[in-house]
CSV table of C-alpha atoms in Angstrom, one decimal:
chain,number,residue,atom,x,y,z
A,1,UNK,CA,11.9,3.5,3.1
A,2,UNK,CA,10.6,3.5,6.3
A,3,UNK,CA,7.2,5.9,8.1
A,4,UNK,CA,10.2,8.1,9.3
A,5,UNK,CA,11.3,9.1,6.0
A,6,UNK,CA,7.9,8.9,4.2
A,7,UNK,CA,6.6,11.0,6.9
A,8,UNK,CA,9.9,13.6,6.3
A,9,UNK,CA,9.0,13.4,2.5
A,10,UNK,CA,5.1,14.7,2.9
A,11,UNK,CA,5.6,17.5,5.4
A,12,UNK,CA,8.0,18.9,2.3
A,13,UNK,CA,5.1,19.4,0.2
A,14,UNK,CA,3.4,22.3,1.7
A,15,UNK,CA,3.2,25.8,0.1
A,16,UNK,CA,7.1,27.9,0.7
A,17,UNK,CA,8.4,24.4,1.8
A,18,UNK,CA,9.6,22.4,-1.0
A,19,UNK,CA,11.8,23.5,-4.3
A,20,UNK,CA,9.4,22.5,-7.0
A,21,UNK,CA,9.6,25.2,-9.5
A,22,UNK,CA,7.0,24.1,-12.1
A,23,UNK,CA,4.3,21.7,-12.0
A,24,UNK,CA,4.7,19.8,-15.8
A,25,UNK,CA,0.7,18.0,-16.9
A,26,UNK,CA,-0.7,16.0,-19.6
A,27,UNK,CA,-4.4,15.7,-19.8
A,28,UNK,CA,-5.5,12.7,-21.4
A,29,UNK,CA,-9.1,11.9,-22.9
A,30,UNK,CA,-11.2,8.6,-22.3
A,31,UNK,CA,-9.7,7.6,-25.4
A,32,UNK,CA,-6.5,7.7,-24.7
A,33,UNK,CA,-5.7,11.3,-26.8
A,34,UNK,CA,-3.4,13.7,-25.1
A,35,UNK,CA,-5.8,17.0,-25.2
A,36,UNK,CA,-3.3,19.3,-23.8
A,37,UNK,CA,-0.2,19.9,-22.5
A,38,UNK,CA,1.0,22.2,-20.0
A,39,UNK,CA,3.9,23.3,-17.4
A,40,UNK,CA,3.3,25.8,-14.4
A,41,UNK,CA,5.7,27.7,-12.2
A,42,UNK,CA,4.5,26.7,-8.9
A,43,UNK,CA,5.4,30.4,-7.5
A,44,UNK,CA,2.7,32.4,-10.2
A,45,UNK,CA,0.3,29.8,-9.1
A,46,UNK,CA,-3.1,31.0,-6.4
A,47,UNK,CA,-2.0,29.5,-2.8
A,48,UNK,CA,-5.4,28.1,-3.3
A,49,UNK,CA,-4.1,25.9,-7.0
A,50,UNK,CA,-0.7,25.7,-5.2
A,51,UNK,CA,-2.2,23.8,-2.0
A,52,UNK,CA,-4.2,21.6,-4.3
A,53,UNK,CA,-1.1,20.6,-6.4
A,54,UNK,CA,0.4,20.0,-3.9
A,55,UNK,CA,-1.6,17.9,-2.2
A,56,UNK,CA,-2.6,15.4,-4.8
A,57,UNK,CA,1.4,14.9,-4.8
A,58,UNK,CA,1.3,14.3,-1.7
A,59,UNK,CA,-1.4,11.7,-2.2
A,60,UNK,CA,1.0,9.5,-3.7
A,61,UNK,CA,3.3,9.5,-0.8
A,62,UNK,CA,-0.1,8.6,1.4
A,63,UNK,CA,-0.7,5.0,3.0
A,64,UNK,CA,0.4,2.0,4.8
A,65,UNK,CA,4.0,0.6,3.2
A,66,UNK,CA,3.3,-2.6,1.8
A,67,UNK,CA,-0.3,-1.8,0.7
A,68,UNK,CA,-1.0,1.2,-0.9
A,69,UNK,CA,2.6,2.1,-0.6
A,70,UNK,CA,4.8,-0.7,-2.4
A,71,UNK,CA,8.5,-0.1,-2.6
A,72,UNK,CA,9.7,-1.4,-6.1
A,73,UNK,CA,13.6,-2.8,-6.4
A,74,UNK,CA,15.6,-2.9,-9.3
A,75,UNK,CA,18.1,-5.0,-10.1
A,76,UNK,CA,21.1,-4.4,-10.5
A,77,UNK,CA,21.8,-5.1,-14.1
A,78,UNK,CA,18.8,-2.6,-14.2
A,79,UNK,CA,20.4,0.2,-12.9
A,80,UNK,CA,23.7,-0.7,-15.0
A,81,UNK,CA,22.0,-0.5,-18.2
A,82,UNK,CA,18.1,-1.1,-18.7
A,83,UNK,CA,15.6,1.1,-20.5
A,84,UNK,CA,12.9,1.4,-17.9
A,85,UNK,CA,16.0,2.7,-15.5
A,86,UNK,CA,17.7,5.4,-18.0
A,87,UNK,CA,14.6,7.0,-18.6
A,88,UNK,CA,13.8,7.7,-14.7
A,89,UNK,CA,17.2,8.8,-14.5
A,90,UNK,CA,17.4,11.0,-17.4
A,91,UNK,CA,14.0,13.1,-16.4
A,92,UNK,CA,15.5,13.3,-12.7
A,93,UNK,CA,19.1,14.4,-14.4
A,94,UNK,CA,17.6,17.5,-16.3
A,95,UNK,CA,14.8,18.1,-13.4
A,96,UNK,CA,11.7,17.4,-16.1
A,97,UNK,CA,13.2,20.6,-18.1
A,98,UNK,CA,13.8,18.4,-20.7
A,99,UNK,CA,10.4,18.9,-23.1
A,100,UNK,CA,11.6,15.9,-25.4
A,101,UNK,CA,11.7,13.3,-22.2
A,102,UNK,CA,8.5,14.6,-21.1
A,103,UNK,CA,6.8,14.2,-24.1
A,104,UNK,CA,8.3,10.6,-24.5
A,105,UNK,CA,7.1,9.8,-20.8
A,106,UNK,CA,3.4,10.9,-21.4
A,107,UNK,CA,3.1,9.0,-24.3
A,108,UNK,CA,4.4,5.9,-22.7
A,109,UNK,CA,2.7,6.0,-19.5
A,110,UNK,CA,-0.6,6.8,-21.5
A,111,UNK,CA,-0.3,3.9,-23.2
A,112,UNK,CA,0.6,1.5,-20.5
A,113,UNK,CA,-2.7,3.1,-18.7
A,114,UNK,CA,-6.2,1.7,-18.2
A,115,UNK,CA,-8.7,3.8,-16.7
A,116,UNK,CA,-11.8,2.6,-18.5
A,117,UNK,CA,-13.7,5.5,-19.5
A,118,UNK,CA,-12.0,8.0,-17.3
A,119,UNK,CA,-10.2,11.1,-18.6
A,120,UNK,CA,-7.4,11.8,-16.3
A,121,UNK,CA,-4.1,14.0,-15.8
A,122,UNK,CA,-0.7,12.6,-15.6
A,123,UNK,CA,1.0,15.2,-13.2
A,124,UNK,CA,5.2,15.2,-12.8
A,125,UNK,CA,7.0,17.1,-10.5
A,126,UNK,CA,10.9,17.1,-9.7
A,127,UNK,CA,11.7,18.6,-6.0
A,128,UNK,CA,15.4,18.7,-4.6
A,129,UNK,CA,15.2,18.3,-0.4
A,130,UNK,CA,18.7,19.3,1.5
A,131,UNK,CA,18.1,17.1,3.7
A,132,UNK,CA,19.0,18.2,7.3
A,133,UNK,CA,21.7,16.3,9.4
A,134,UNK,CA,20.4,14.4,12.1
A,135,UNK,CA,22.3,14.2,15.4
A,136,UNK,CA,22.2,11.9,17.5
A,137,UNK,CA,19.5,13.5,19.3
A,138,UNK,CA,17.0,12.4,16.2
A,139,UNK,CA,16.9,16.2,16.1
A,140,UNK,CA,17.3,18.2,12.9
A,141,UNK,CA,20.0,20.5,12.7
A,142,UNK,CA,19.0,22.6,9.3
A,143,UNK,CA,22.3,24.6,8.8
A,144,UNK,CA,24.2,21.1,8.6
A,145,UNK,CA,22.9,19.8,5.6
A,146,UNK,CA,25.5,17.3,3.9
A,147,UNK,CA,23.5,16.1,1.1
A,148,UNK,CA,20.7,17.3,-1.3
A,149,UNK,CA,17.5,14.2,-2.3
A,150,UNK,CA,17.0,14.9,-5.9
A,151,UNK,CA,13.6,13.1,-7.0
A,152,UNK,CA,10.5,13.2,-9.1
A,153,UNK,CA,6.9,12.5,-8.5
A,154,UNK,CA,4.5,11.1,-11.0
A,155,UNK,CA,0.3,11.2,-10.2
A,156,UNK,CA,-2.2,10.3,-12.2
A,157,UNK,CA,-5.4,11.2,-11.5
A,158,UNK,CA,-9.2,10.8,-12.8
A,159,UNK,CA,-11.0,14.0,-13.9
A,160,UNK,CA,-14.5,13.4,-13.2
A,161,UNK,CA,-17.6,15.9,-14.4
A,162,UNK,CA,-19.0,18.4,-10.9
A,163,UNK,CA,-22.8,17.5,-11.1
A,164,UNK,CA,-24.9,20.5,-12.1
A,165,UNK,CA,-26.2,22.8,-9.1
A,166,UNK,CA,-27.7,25.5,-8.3
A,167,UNK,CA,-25.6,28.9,-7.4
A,168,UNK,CA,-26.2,32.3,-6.7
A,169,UNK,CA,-25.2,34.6,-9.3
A,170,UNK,CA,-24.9,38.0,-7.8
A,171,UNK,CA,-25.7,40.4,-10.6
A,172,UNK,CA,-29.4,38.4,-11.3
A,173,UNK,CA,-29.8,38.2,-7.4
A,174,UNK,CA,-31.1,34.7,-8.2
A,175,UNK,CA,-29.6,31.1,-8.1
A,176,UNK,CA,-28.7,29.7,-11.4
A,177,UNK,CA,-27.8,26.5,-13.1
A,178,UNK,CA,-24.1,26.2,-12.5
A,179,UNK,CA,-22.1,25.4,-14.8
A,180,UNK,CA,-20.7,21.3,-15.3
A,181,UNK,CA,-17.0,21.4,-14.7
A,182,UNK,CA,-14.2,19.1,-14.8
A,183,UNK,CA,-12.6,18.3,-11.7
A,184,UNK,CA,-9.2,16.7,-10.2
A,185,UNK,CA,-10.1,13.7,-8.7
A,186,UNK,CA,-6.9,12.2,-5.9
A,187,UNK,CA,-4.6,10.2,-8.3
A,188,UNK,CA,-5.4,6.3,-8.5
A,189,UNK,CA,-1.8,5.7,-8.8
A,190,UNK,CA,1.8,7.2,-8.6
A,191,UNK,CA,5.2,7.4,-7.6
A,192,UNK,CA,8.0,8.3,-6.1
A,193,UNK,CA,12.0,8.3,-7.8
A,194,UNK,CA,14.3,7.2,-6.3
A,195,UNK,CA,13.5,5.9,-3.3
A,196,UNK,CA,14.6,7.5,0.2
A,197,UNK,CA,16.4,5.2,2.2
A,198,UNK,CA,18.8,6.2,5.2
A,199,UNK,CA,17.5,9.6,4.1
A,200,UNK,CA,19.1,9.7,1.0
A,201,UNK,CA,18.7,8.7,-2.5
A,202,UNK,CA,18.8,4.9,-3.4
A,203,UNK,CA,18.4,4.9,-7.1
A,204,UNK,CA,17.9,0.7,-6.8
A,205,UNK,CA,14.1,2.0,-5.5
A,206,UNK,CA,11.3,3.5,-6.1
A,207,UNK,CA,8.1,3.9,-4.3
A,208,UNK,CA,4.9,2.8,-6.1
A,209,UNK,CA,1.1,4.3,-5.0
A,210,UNK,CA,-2.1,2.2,-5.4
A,211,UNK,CA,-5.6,4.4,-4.1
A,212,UNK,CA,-7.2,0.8,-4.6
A,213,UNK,CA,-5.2,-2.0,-3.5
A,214,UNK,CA,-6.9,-4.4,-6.5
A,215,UNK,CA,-5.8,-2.0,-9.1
A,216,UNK,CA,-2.2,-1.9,-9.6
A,217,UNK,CA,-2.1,-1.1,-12.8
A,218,UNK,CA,0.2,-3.5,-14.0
A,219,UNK,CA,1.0,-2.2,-17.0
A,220,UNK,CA,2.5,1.0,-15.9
A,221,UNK,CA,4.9,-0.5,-13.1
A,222,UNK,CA,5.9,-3.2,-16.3
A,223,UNK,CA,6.6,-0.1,-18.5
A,224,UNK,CA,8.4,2.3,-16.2
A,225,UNK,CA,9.6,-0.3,-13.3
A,226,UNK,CA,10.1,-4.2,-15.1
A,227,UNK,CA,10.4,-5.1,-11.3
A,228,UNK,CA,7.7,-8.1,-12.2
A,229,UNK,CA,4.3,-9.1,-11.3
A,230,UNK,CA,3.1,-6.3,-8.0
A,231,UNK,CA,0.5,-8.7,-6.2
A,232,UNK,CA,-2.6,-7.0,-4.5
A,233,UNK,CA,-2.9,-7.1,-1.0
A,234,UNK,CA,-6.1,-9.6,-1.6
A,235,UNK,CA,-3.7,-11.8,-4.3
A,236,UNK,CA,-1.2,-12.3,-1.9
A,237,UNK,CA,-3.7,-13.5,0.8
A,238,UNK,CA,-5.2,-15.9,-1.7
A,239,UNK,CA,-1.6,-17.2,-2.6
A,240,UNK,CA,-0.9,-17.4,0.9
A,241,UNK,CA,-3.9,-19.4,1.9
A,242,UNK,CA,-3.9,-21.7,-1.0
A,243,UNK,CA,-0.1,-22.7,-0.5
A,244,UNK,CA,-1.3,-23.2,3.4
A,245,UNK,CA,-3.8,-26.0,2.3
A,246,UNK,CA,-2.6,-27.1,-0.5
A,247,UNK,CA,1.2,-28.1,1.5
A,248,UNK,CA,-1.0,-29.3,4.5
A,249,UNK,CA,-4.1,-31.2,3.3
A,250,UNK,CA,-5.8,-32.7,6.2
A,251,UNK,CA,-3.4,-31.8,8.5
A,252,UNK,CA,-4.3,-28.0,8.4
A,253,UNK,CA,-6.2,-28.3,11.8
A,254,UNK,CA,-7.4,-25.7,13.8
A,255,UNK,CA,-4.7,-25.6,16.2
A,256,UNK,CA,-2.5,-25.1,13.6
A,257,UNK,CA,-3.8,-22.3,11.8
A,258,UNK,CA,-4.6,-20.9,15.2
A,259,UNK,CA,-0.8,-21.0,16.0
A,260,UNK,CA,0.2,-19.3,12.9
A,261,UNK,CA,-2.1,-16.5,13.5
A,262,UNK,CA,-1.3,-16.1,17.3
A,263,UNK,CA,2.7,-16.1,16.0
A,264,UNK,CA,1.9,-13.2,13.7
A,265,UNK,CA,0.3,-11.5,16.2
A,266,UNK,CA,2.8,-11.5,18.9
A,267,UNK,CA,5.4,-10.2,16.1
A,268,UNK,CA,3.3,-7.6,14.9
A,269,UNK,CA,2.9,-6.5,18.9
A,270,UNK,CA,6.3,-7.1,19.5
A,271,UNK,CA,7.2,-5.1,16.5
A,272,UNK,CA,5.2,-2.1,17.9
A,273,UNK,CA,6.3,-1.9,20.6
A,274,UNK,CA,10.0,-1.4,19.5
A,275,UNK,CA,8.7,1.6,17.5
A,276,UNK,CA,11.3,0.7,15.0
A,277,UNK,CA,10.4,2.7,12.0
A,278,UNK,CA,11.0,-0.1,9.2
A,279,UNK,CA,8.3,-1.8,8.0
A,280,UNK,CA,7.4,-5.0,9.5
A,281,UNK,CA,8.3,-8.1,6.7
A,282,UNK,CA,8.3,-11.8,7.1
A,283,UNK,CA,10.3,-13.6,4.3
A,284,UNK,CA,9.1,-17.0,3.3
A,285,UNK,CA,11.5,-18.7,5.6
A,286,UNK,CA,10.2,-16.7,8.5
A,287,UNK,CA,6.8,-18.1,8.0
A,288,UNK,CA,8.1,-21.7,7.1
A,289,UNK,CA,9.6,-21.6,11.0
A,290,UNK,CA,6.2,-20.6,12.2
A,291,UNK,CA,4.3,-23.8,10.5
A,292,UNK,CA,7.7,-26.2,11.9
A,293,UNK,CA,6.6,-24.5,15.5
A,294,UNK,CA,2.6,-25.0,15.3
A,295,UNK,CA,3.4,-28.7,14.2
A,296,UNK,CA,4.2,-28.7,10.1
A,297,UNK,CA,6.3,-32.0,9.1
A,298,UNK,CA,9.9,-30.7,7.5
A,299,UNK,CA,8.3,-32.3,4.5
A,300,UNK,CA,5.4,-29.7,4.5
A,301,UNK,CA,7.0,-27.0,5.4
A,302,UNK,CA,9.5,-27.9,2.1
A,303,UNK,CA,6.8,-27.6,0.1
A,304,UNK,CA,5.4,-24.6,1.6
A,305,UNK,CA,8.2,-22.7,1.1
A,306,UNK,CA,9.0,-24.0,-2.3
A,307,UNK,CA,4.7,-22.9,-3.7
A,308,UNK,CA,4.9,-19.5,-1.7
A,309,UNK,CA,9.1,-19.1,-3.7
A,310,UNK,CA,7.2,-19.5,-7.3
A,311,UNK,CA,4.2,-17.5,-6.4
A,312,UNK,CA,5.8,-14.5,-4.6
A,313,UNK,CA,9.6,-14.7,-5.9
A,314,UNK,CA,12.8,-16.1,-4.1
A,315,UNK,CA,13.3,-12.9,-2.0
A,316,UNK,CA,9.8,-12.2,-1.1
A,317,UNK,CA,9.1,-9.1,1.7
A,318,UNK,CA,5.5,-10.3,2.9
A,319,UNK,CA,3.8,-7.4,4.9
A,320,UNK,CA,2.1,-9.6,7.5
A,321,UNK,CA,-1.1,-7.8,7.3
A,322,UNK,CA,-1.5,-8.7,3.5
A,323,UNK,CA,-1.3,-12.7,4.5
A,324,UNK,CA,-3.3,-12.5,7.4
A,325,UNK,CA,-5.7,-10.4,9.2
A,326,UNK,CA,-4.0,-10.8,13.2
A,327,UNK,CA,-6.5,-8.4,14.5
A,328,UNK,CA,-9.3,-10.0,13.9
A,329,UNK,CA,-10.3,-14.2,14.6
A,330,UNK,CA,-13.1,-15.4,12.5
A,331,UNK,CA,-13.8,-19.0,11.9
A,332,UNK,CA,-16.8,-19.2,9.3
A,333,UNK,CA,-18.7,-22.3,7.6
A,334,UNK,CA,-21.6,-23.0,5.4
A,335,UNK,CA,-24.6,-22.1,8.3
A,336,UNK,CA,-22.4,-19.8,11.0
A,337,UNK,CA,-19.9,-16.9,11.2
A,338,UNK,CA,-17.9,-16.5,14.5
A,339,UNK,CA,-15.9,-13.8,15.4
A,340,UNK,CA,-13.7,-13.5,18.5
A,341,UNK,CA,-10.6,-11.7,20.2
A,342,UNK,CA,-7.6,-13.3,18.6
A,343,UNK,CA,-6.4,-13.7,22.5
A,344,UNK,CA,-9.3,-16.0,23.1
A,345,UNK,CA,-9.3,-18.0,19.9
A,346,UNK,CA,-6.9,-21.0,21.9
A,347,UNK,CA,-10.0,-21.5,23.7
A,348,UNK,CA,-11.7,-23.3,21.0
A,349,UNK,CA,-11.7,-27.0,20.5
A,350,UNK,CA,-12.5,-28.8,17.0
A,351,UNK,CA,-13.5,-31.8,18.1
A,352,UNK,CA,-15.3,-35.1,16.0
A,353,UNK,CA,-18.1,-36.3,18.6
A,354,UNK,CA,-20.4,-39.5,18.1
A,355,UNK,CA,-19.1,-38.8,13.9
A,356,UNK,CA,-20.1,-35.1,14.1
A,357,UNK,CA,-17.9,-32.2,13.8
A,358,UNK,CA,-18.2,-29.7,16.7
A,359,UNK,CA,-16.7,-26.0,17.8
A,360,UNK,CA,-16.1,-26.3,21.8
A,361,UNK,CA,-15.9,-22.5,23.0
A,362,UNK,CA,-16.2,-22.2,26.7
A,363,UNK,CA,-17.7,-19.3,28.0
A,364,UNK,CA,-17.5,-17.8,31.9
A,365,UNK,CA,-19.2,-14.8,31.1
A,366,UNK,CA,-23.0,-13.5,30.2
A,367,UNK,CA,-24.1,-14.6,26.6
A,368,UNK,CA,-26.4,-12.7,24.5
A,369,UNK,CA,-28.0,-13.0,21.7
A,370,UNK,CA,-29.1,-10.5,19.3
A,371,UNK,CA,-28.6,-8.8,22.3
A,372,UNK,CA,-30.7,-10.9,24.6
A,373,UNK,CA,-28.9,-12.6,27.7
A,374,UNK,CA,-29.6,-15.9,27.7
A,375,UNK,CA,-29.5,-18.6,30.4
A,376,UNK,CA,-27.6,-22.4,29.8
A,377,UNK,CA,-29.6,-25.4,30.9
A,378,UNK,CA,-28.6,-27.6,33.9
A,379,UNK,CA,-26.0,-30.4,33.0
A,380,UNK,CA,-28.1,-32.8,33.7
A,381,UNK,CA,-30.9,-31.8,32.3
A,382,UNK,CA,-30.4,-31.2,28.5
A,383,UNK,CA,-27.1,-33.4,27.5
A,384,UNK,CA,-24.7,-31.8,25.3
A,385,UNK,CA,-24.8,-34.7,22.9
């Protein structure tokens, strides 16, 4: 899926706009026991309980892709015959109307769940979008729909206690201890079946929603997706960094890592500026041809690629922004933290002087520090070194 489409998706869930005719719930307790179940039609509903459905749905459909938005890919013995696969399809097939498959879905997904000590609501929706033929124009032309996006939406989301207040109660003509209630939090995870690519349905994906991007909740994609281990933004930085130096050794210099970053940011820039609407992904051997351009032997670019295959999979998508941060140049160390344009970081020099390791930045402009300018001796009268 690309922005496009995702973007399409949300502005469908809006009160009179989308075709979900009940809202199907399971609230669970913080140990794990279903305390009731319920379905409501989405028309008897207040406009005020129907906008709030509807946006924690929406929630889930919130995000960058490739961070809090993951798209998940089944294979394709999956989709021929797998468990995790028949059961999406099946609850997509009858719209959620089937009672038996919902019960069987709560119970799983309850117990693939951790959320501590957290009661929370397990909220499934099915919507069916006739999805409007686009000209070639990019414009929408409503009464030419060719196709209809069948698909269900899964949130889960905390329930969290209001603290007690003070509210006016109008027949005492006084404020009063209001009373604790127990509020929808926005779900913690989520997702979206089957995925909508080319603006229609591709039943090898799904879309999978993370609020926090430590907390995948692995055990729910393993029992509804199988897809394998989903890496945090933050794991795949690690694995990224550690296959960097543990390929390069000493020969991860500065020059080198600074050409890696300045490569990913002229792609991401270049990328922009196309306004294509996929996704920006590098696979493995993308970034193995950086490290061969910024100076990487064949030998340790080999055995980049081969650590970064075994931690991340043969057919890796890397969002770029999960391995390295291109807007921002910091170079840190045991007594100092620097931070500087990423345009300007060629500047600096790592240099060994007289058996002493030094950072050369040279500077044209006024210096401060802690916000007071300050003025550079003569040359000749304080040496450098």
């Amino acid at each position: 899926m690309n922005q496009k489409e995702l973007n399409e998706l949300r502005r469908r869930l809006a009160p009179g706009k989308c075709a979900i005719r009940r809202l199907y719930g399971c609230f669970v307790s913080s140990g794990g026991e279903i305390i009731s179940v319920f379905q409501a039609p989405l028309g008897l509903l207040s406009e005020f309980e129907n906008e709030k459905y509807l946006s924690l749905l929406k929630k889930t459909l919130s995000g960058a892709l490739g961070k809090s938005l993951r798209p998940l890919t089944f294979s394709t013995r999956q989709v021929v015959d797998s468990p995790e696969h028949r059961r999406l399809s099946a609850l997509r097939q009858c719209q959620l109307e089937d009672a038996g498959l919902r019960e069987e879905f709560f119970r799983a997904a309850i117990a693939s769940l951790s959320l501590g000590d957290t009661p929370y609501l397990i909220l499934l929706a099915h919507d069916a979008y006739d999805v409007p033929y686009r000209g070639k124009d990019d414009e929408d032309q409503a009464d030419a729909s060719d196709q209809v996006f069948s698909y269900i939406l899964c949130a889960v989301c905390p329930v969290k206690e209001s603290k007690p207040e003070l509210a006016y109660a109008p027949d005492d003509k006084a404020f009063h201890t209001k009373a604790i209630a127990q509020v929808l939090a926005p779900p913690v995870v989520g997702f979206l079946f089957p995925a909508f690519d080319d603006r229609a349905a591709n039943l090898y994906g799904a879309l999978y929603y993370t609020k926090g991007e430590e907390d995948v909740q692995q055990g729910f994609v393993d029992e509804f997706f199988r897809t394998g281990p989903l890496l945090s933004p933050a794991q795949q930085r690690e694995n990224f960094q550690e296959a960097l130096t543990s390929c390069l050794n000493e020969t991860c210099s500065y020059d080198l890592v600074q050409g890696v970053c300045e490569q990913f940011r002229e792609r991401i820039a270049q990328h922009k500026e196309s306004r294509d609407p996929e996704p920006l992904d590098f696979s493995i051997h993308d970034v193995g041809n950086m490290l061969r351009q910024c100076g990487a032997s064949e030998a340790q670019t080999a055995a980049f690629e081969e650590t970064c295959t075994q931690r991340f999979g043969p057919d890796a998508a890397l969002h770029p922004g999960n391995l390295l941060n291109s807007s921002r140049f910091q170079v840190e160390g045991p007594q100092m933290k620097i931070t500087m344009d990423p345009e300007s970081s060629s500047l600096v020099q790592a240099r060994i002087i007289h058996g002493r390791k030094y950072l050369l930045l040279p500077v044209t402009d006024e210096v401060t520090v802690n916000g007071i300018p300050i003025a550079f001796p003569a040359e000749d009268e304080k040496p450098p070194f």
